[in-house]
Amino acid sequence: MTENEKRFLRIYRRTADPAEALLASGMQPENGESPEKAGRAVLRRLKKRLRELESREAVLELATPERVRAEIAHMAFDDIGRYLYFFEGDKGFEVHARCSDEIDTRNISEVSVGTGGKVTLKLYSRERALLKLWDILRQDDGEEDDSLLDVLRGMNPVPADDTVIAVQSGSGDAADE
């Protein structure tokens, strides 16, 4: 399977639109076909692979202790750079949201669009995830040393609950609220 075919399947699973998946994957219709017709032809050809992919993902989606631990660790060690990128631009220091294809949405608990196009993302609490992960690891190891746990509990979290990222559409401004 080519990289474009793999990309086609990933995009099709997200959009359920064969024409969009065809064009976004870098493939082109041949012999004057419409993107819709060519996309359906590619989908028919890759149907078996799509079923295999779906069945493999179904197995991966089963909740196991290891998977839960991995997801909590992912939340605990998430980084703002996965959602925003920072650079020195024409206007000085600028912040922009990453392209939606680059964002892993697992840690986003809420998205809202306010007046003026201000997009707000709420992330699950990193502090709570760290504390939960610490509890899990301590139970696994039977560890009695609470020094890291004491440090984490003594932190003054800002924000106390969820992390909020606000990006003004088109302005390049972003801020933690």
PDB file of C-alpha atoms in Angstrom:
ATOM      1  CA  MET A   1       0.000   0.000   0.000  1.00  0.00           C
ATOM      2  CA  THR A   2       1.408   3.404  -0.954  1.00  0.00           C
ATOM      3  CA  GLU A   3       1.689   6.374   1.405  1.00  0.00           C
ATOM      4  CA  ASN A   4      -1.036   8.158  -0.597  1.00  0.00           C
ATOM      5  CA  GLU A   5      -3.335   5.147  -0.177  1.00  0.00           C
ATOM      6  CA  LYS A   6      -2.693   5.079   3.571  1.00  0.00           C
ATOM      7  CA  ARG A   7      -3.371   8.815   3.716  1.00  0.00           C
ATOM      8  CA  PHE A   8      -6.553   8.291   1.657  1.00  0.00           C
ATOM      9  CA  LEU A   9      -7.842   5.727   4.183  1.00  0.00           C
ATOM     10  CA  ARG A  10      -7.032   7.939   7.187  1.00  0.00           C
ATOM     11  CA  ILE A  11      -8.772  10.928   5.621  1.00  0.00           C
ATOM     12  CA  TYR A  12     -11.739   8.848   4.457  1.00  0.00           C
ATOM     13  CA  ARG A  13     -12.206   7.455   7.988  1.00  0.00           C
ATOM     14  CA  ARG A  14     -12.350  11.019   9.298  1.00  0.00           C
ATOM     15  CA  THR A  15     -14.502  12.605   6.562  1.00  0.00           C
ATOM     16  CA  ALA A  16     -16.438   9.691   4.974  1.00  0.00           C
ATOM     17  CA  ASP A  17     -16.049  11.586   1.675  1.00  0.00           C
ATOM     18  CA  PRO A  18     -14.148   9.645  -1.025  1.00  0.00           C
ATOM     19  CA  ALA A  19     -13.648  12.728  -3.244  1.00  0.00           C
ATOM     20  CA  GLU A  20     -12.204  14.797  -0.401  1.00  0.00           C
ATOM     21  CA  ALA A  21     -10.015  11.881   0.698  1.00  0.00           C
ATOM     22  CA  LEU A  22      -8.737  11.450  -2.857  1.00  0.00           C
ATOM     23  CA  LEU A  23      -7.746  15.083  -3.308  1.00  0.00           C
ATOM     24  CA  ALA A  24      -6.403  15.609   0.233  1.00  0.00           C
ATOM     25  CA  SER A  25      -4.251  12.476  -0.006  1.00  0.00           C
ATOM     26  CA  GLY A  26      -2.418  13.810  -3.038  1.00  0.00           C
ATOM     27  CA  MET A  27      -4.070  11.455  -5.517  1.00  0.00           C
ATOM     28  CA  GLN A  28      -5.582  12.789  -8.727  1.00  0.00           C
ATOM     29  CA  PRO A  29      -8.485  11.556 -10.868  1.00  0.00           C
ATOM     30  CA  GLU A  30      -7.339   9.861 -14.076  1.00  0.00           C
ATOM     31  CA  ASN A  31      -8.756   9.954 -17.605  1.00  0.00           C
ATOM     32  CA  GLY A  32     -10.957  12.978 -16.943  1.00  0.00           C
ATOM     33  CA  GLU A  33     -12.907  11.275 -14.141  1.00  0.00           C
ATOM     34  CA  SER A  34     -14.563  13.404 -11.506  1.00  0.00           C
ATOM     35  CA  PRO A  35     -12.974  13.333  -8.024  1.00  0.00           C
ATOM     36  CA  GLU A  36     -16.157  11.670  -6.728  1.00  0.00           C
ATOM     37  CA  LYS A  37     -15.967   8.793  -9.225  1.00  0.00           C
ATOM     38  CA  ALA A  38     -12.208   8.345  -8.822  1.00  0.00           C
ATOM     39  CA  GLY A  39     -12.507   8.472  -5.016  1.00  0.00           C
ATOM     40  CA  ARG A  40     -15.196   5.776  -5.028  1.00  0.00           C
ATOM     41  CA  ALA A  41     -12.988   3.605  -7.279  1.00  0.00           C
ATOM     42  CA  VAL A  42     -10.041   3.947  -4.882  1.00  0.00           C
ATOM     43  CA  LEU A  43     -12.341   3.168  -1.954  1.00  0.00           C
ATOM     44  CA  ARG A  44     -13.620  -0.007  -3.663  1.00  0.00           C
ATOM     45  CA  ARG A  45     -10.043  -1.089  -4.351  1.00  0.00           C
ATOM     46  CA  LEU A  46      -8.980  -0.439  -0.735  1.00  0.00           C
ATOM     47  CA  LYS A  47     -12.159  -1.715   0.975  1.00  0.00           C
ATOM     48  CA  LYS A  48     -10.439  -4.830   2.355  1.00  0.00           C
ATOM     49  CA  ARG A  49      -7.607  -2.712   3.804  1.00  0.00           C
ATOM     50  CA  LEU A  50     -10.185  -0.346   5.312  1.00  0.00           C
ATOM     51  CA  ARG A  51     -11.923  -3.253   7.077  1.00  0.00           C
ATOM     52  CA  GLU A  52      -8.554  -4.508   8.383  1.00  0.00           C
ATOM     53  CA  LEU A  53      -7.724  -1.026   9.654  1.00  0.00           C
ATOM     54  CA  GLU A  54     -11.110  -0.701  11.372  1.00  0.00           C
ATOM     55  CA  SER A  55     -10.787  -4.103  13.040  1.00  0.00           C
ATOM     56  CA  ARG A  56      -7.240  -3.330  14.237  1.00  0.00           C
ATOM     57  CA  GLU A  57      -8.420   0.006  15.643  1.00  0.00           C
ATOM     58  CA  ALA A  58     -11.335  -1.723  17.389  1.00  0.00           C
ATOM     59  CA  VAL A  59      -8.851  -3.950  19.220  1.00  0.00           C
ATOM     60  CA  LEU A  60      -6.730  -0.923  20.130  1.00  0.00           C
ATOM     61  CA  GLU A  61      -9.777   0.864  21.523  1.00  0.00           C
ATOM     62  CA  LEU A  62     -10.374  -1.821  24.146  1.00  0.00           C
ATOM     63  CA  ALA A  63      -9.862  -0.436  27.627  1.00  0.00           C
ATOM     64  CA  THR A  64      -6.980  -2.200  29.312  1.00  0.00           C
ATOM     65  CA  PRO A  65      -5.011  -1.094  32.360  1.00  0.00           C
ATOM     66  CA  GLU A  66      -2.006  -0.420  30.114  1.00  0.00           C
ATOM     67  CA  ARG A  67      -4.081   1.691  27.720  1.00  0.00           C
ATOM     68  CA  VAL A  68      -5.623   3.698  30.565  1.00  0.00           C
ATOM     69  CA  ARG A  69      -2.176   4.281  32.076  1.00  0.00           C
ATOM     70  CA  ALA A  70      -0.839   5.371  28.660  1.00  0.00           C
ATOM     71  CA  GLU A  71      -3.731   7.808  28.109  1.00  0.00           C
ATOM     72  CA  ILE A  72      -3.288   9.359  31.556  1.00  0.00           C
ATOM     73  CA  ALA A  73       0.443   9.681  30.876  1.00  0.00           C
ATOM     74  CA  HIS A  74      -0.356  11.342  27.546  1.00  0.00           C
ATOM     75  CA  MET A  75      -2.496  13.936  29.363  1.00  0.00           C
ATOM     76  CA  ALA A  76       0.081  14.415  32.106  1.00  0.00           C
ATOM     77  CA  PHE A  77       2.946  15.060  29.709  1.00  0.00           C
ATOM     78  CA  ASP A  78       1.050  16.990  27.040  1.00  0.00           C
ATOM     79  CA  ASP A  79       2.704  20.128  25.729  1.00  0.00           C
ATOM     80  CA  ILE A  80       1.183  23.419  24.542  1.00  0.00           C
ATOM     81  CA  GLY A  81       3.428  23.170  21.465  1.00  0.00           C
ATOM     82  CA  ARG A  82       1.177  20.394  20.186  1.00  0.00           C
ATOM     83  CA  TYR A  83      -1.613  22.958  19.741  1.00  0.00           C
ATOM     84  CA  LEU A  84       0.188  26.238  19.062  1.00  0.00           C
ATOM     85  CA  TYR A  85       3.418  27.295  17.442  1.00  0.00           C
ATOM     86  CA  PHE A  86       5.460  30.307  18.446  1.00  0.00           C
ATOM     87  CA  PHE A  87       7.740  32.319  16.181  1.00  0.00           C
ATOM     88  CA  GLU A  88       9.248  35.722  15.477  1.00  0.00           C
ATOM     89  CA  GLY A  89       7.193  37.191  12.641  1.00  0.00           C
ATOM     90  CA  ASP A  90       6.544  40.519  10.933  1.00  0.00           C
ATOM     91  CA  LYS A  91       4.545  41.727  13.951  1.00  0.00           C
ATOM     92  CA  GLY A  92       7.177  40.596  16.444  1.00  0.00           C
ATOM     93  CA  PHE A  93       6.528  37.531  18.580  1.00  0.00           C
ATOM     94  CA  GLU A  94       3.554  35.640  17.131  1.00  0.00           C
ATOM     95  CA  VAL A  95       1.471  32.656  18.159  1.00  0.00           C
ATOM     96  CA  HIS A  96      -0.677  30.624  15.777  1.00  0.00           C
ATOM     97  CA  ALA A  97      -2.846  27.561  16.169  1.00  0.00           C
ATOM     98  CA  ARG A  98      -1.552  24.433  14.478  1.00  0.00           C
ATOM     99  CA  CYS A  99      -3.378  22.972  11.498  1.00  0.00           C
ATOM    100  CA  SER A 100      -6.192  20.630  12.565  1.00  0.00           C
ATOM    101  CA  ASP A 101      -4.469  17.723  10.774  1.00  0.00           C
ATOM    102  CA  GLU A 102      -1.492  18.121  13.142  1.00  0.00           C
ATOM    103  CA  ILE A 103      -3.452  18.227  16.400  1.00  0.00           C
ATOM    104  CA  ASP A 104      -4.034  15.166  18.543  1.00  0.00           C
ATOM    105  CA  THR A 105      -7.471  15.940  19.970  1.00  0.00           C
ATOM    106  CA  ARG A 106      -7.437  13.395  22.817  1.00  0.00           C
ATOM    107  CA  ASN A 107      -6.647  16.006  25.459  1.00  0.00           C
ATOM    108  CA  ILE A 108      -9.154  18.607  24.282  1.00  0.00           C
ATOM    109  CA  SER A 109     -12.243  18.588  26.486  1.00  0.00           C
ATOM    110  CA  GLU A 110     -14.113  21.473  24.855  1.00  0.00           C
ATOM    111  CA  VAL A 111     -13.929  23.781  21.818  1.00  0.00           C
ATOM    112  CA  SER A 112     -15.928  26.970  21.406  1.00  0.00           C
ATOM    113  CA  VAL A 113     -15.928  29.873  18.966  1.00  0.00           C
ATOM    114  CA  GLY A 114     -16.747  33.262  20.422  1.00  0.00           C
ATOM    115  CA  THR A 115     -17.485  36.627  18.946  1.00  0.00           C
ATOM    116  CA  GLY A 116     -14.883  37.926  16.546  1.00  0.00           C
ATOM    117  CA  GLY A 117     -13.728  34.404  15.714  1.00  0.00           C
ATOM    118  CA  LYS A 118     -11.930  33.791  19.013  1.00  0.00           C
ATOM    119  CA  VAL A 119     -11.484  30.014  19.296  1.00  0.00           C
ATOM    120  CA  THR A 120     -11.132  28.577  22.790  1.00  0.00           C
ATOM    121  CA  LEU A 121      -9.803  25.087  23.501  1.00  0.00           C
ATOM    122  CA  LYS A 122     -10.092  23.589  26.969  1.00  0.00           C
ATOM    123  CA  LEU A 123      -7.585  20.875  27.757  1.00  0.00           C
ATOM    124  CA  TYR A 124      -7.984  18.269  30.452  1.00  0.00           C
ATOM    125  CA  SER A 125      -6.100  19.127  33.640  1.00  0.00           C
ATOM    126  CA  ARG A 126      -2.429  18.244  33.481  1.00  0.00           C
ATOM    127  CA  GLU A 127      -2.100  18.465  37.270  1.00  0.00           C
ATOM    128  CA  ARG A 128      -4.928  15.991  37.869  1.00  0.00           C
ATOM    129  CA  ALA A 129      -3.464  13.623  35.281  1.00  0.00           C
ATOM    130  CA  LEU A 130      -0.032  13.810  36.957  1.00  0.00           C
ATOM    131  CA  LEU A 131      -1.569  13.081  40.359  1.00  0.00           C
ATOM    132  CA  LYS A 132      -3.575  10.166  38.993  1.00  0.00           C
ATOM    133  CA  LEU A 133      -0.525   8.769  37.192  1.00  0.00           C
ATOM    134  CA  TRP A 134       1.502   9.111  40.384  1.00  0.00           C
ATOM    135  CA  ASP A 135      -1.165   7.184  42.314  1.00  0.00           C
ATOM    136  CA  ILE A 136      -1.209   4.433  39.685  1.00  0.00           C
ATOM    137  CA  LEU A 137       2.576   4.128  39.571  1.00  0.00           C
ATOM    138  CA  ARG A 138       2.810   4.157  43.361  1.00  0.00           C
ATOM    139  CA  GLN A 139       0.262   1.327  43.575  1.00  0.00           C
ATOM    140  CA  ASP A 140       2.167  -0.633  40.925  1.00  0.00           C
ATOM    141  CA  ASP A 141       5.510  -0.255  42.698  1.00  0.00           C
ATOM    142  CA  GLY A 142       4.280  -0.319  46.282  1.00  0.00           C
ATOM    143  CA  GLU A 143       6.357   2.851  46.678  1.00  0.00           C
ATOM    144  CA  GLU A 144       6.005   4.635  50.008  1.00  0.00           C
ATOM    145  CA  ASP A 145       8.134   7.715  49.251  1.00  0.00           C
ATOM    146  CA  ASP A 146       5.660  10.564  48.828  1.00  0.00           C
ATOM    147  CA  SER A 147       8.181  13.304  48.007  1.00  0.00           C
ATOM    148  CA  LEU A 148       7.066  13.810  44.389  1.00  0.00           C
ATOM    149  CA  LEU A 149       3.415  13.494  45.387  1.00  0.00           C
ATOM    150  CA  ASP A 150       3.924  16.139  48.101  1.00  0.00           C
ATOM    151  CA  VAL A 151       5.551  18.460  45.576  1.00  0.00           C
ATOM    152  CA  LEU A 152       2.697  17.987  43.108  1.00  0.00           C
ATOM    153  CA  ARG A 153       0.048  18.579  45.775  1.00  0.00           C
ATOM    154  CA  GLY A 154       1.869  21.704  46.979  1.00  0.00           C
ATOM    155  CA  MET A 155       1.825  23.302  43.545  1.00  0.00           C
ATOM    156  CA  ASN A 156      -0.376  26.333  43.014  1.00  0.00           C
ATOM    157  CA  PRO A 157      -2.067  25.257  39.808  1.00  0.00           C
ATOM    158  CA  VAL A 158      -3.020  27.910  37.289  1.00  0.00           C
ATOM    159  CA  PRO A 159      -5.675  27.183  36.212  1.00  0.00           C
ATOM    160  CA  ALA A 160      -7.097  24.966  38.948  1.00  0.00           C
ATOM    161  CA  ASP A 161      -9.281  22.914  36.628  1.00  0.00           C
ATOM    162  CA  ASP A 162      -8.817  22.766  32.875  1.00  0.00           C
ATOM    163  CA  THR A 163      -6.253  24.599  30.784  1.00  0.00           C
ATOM    164  CA  VAL A 164      -7.858  27.069  28.402  1.00  0.00           C
ATOM    165  CA  ILE A 165      -6.185  28.145  25.186  1.00  0.00           C
ATOM    166  CA  ALA A 166      -7.734  31.065  23.328  1.00  0.00           C
ATOM    167  CA  VAL A 167      -6.718  31.959  19.778  1.00  0.00           C
ATOM    168  CA  GLN A 168      -8.091  34.982  17.952  1.00  0.00           C
ATOM    169  CA  SER A 169      -8.704  33.853  14.382  1.00  0.00           C
ATOM    170  CA  GLY A 170      -6.421  35.619  11.950  1.00  0.00           C
ATOM    171  CA  SER A 171      -4.675  37.762  14.561  1.00  0.00           C
ATOM    172  CA  GLY A 172      -1.988  35.301  15.572  1.00  0.00           C
ATOM    173  CA  ASP A 173      -2.631  36.050  19.243  1.00  0.00           C
ATOM    174  CA  ALA A 174      -3.079  33.281  21.775  1.00  0.00           C
ATOM    175  CA  ALA A 175      -3.199  33.233  25.531  1.00  0.00           C
ATOM    176  CA  ASP A 176      -3.731  30.883  28.409  1.00  0.00           C
ATOM    177  CA  GLU A 177      -6.704  32.082  30.423  1.00  0.00           C
TER     178      GLU A 177
END
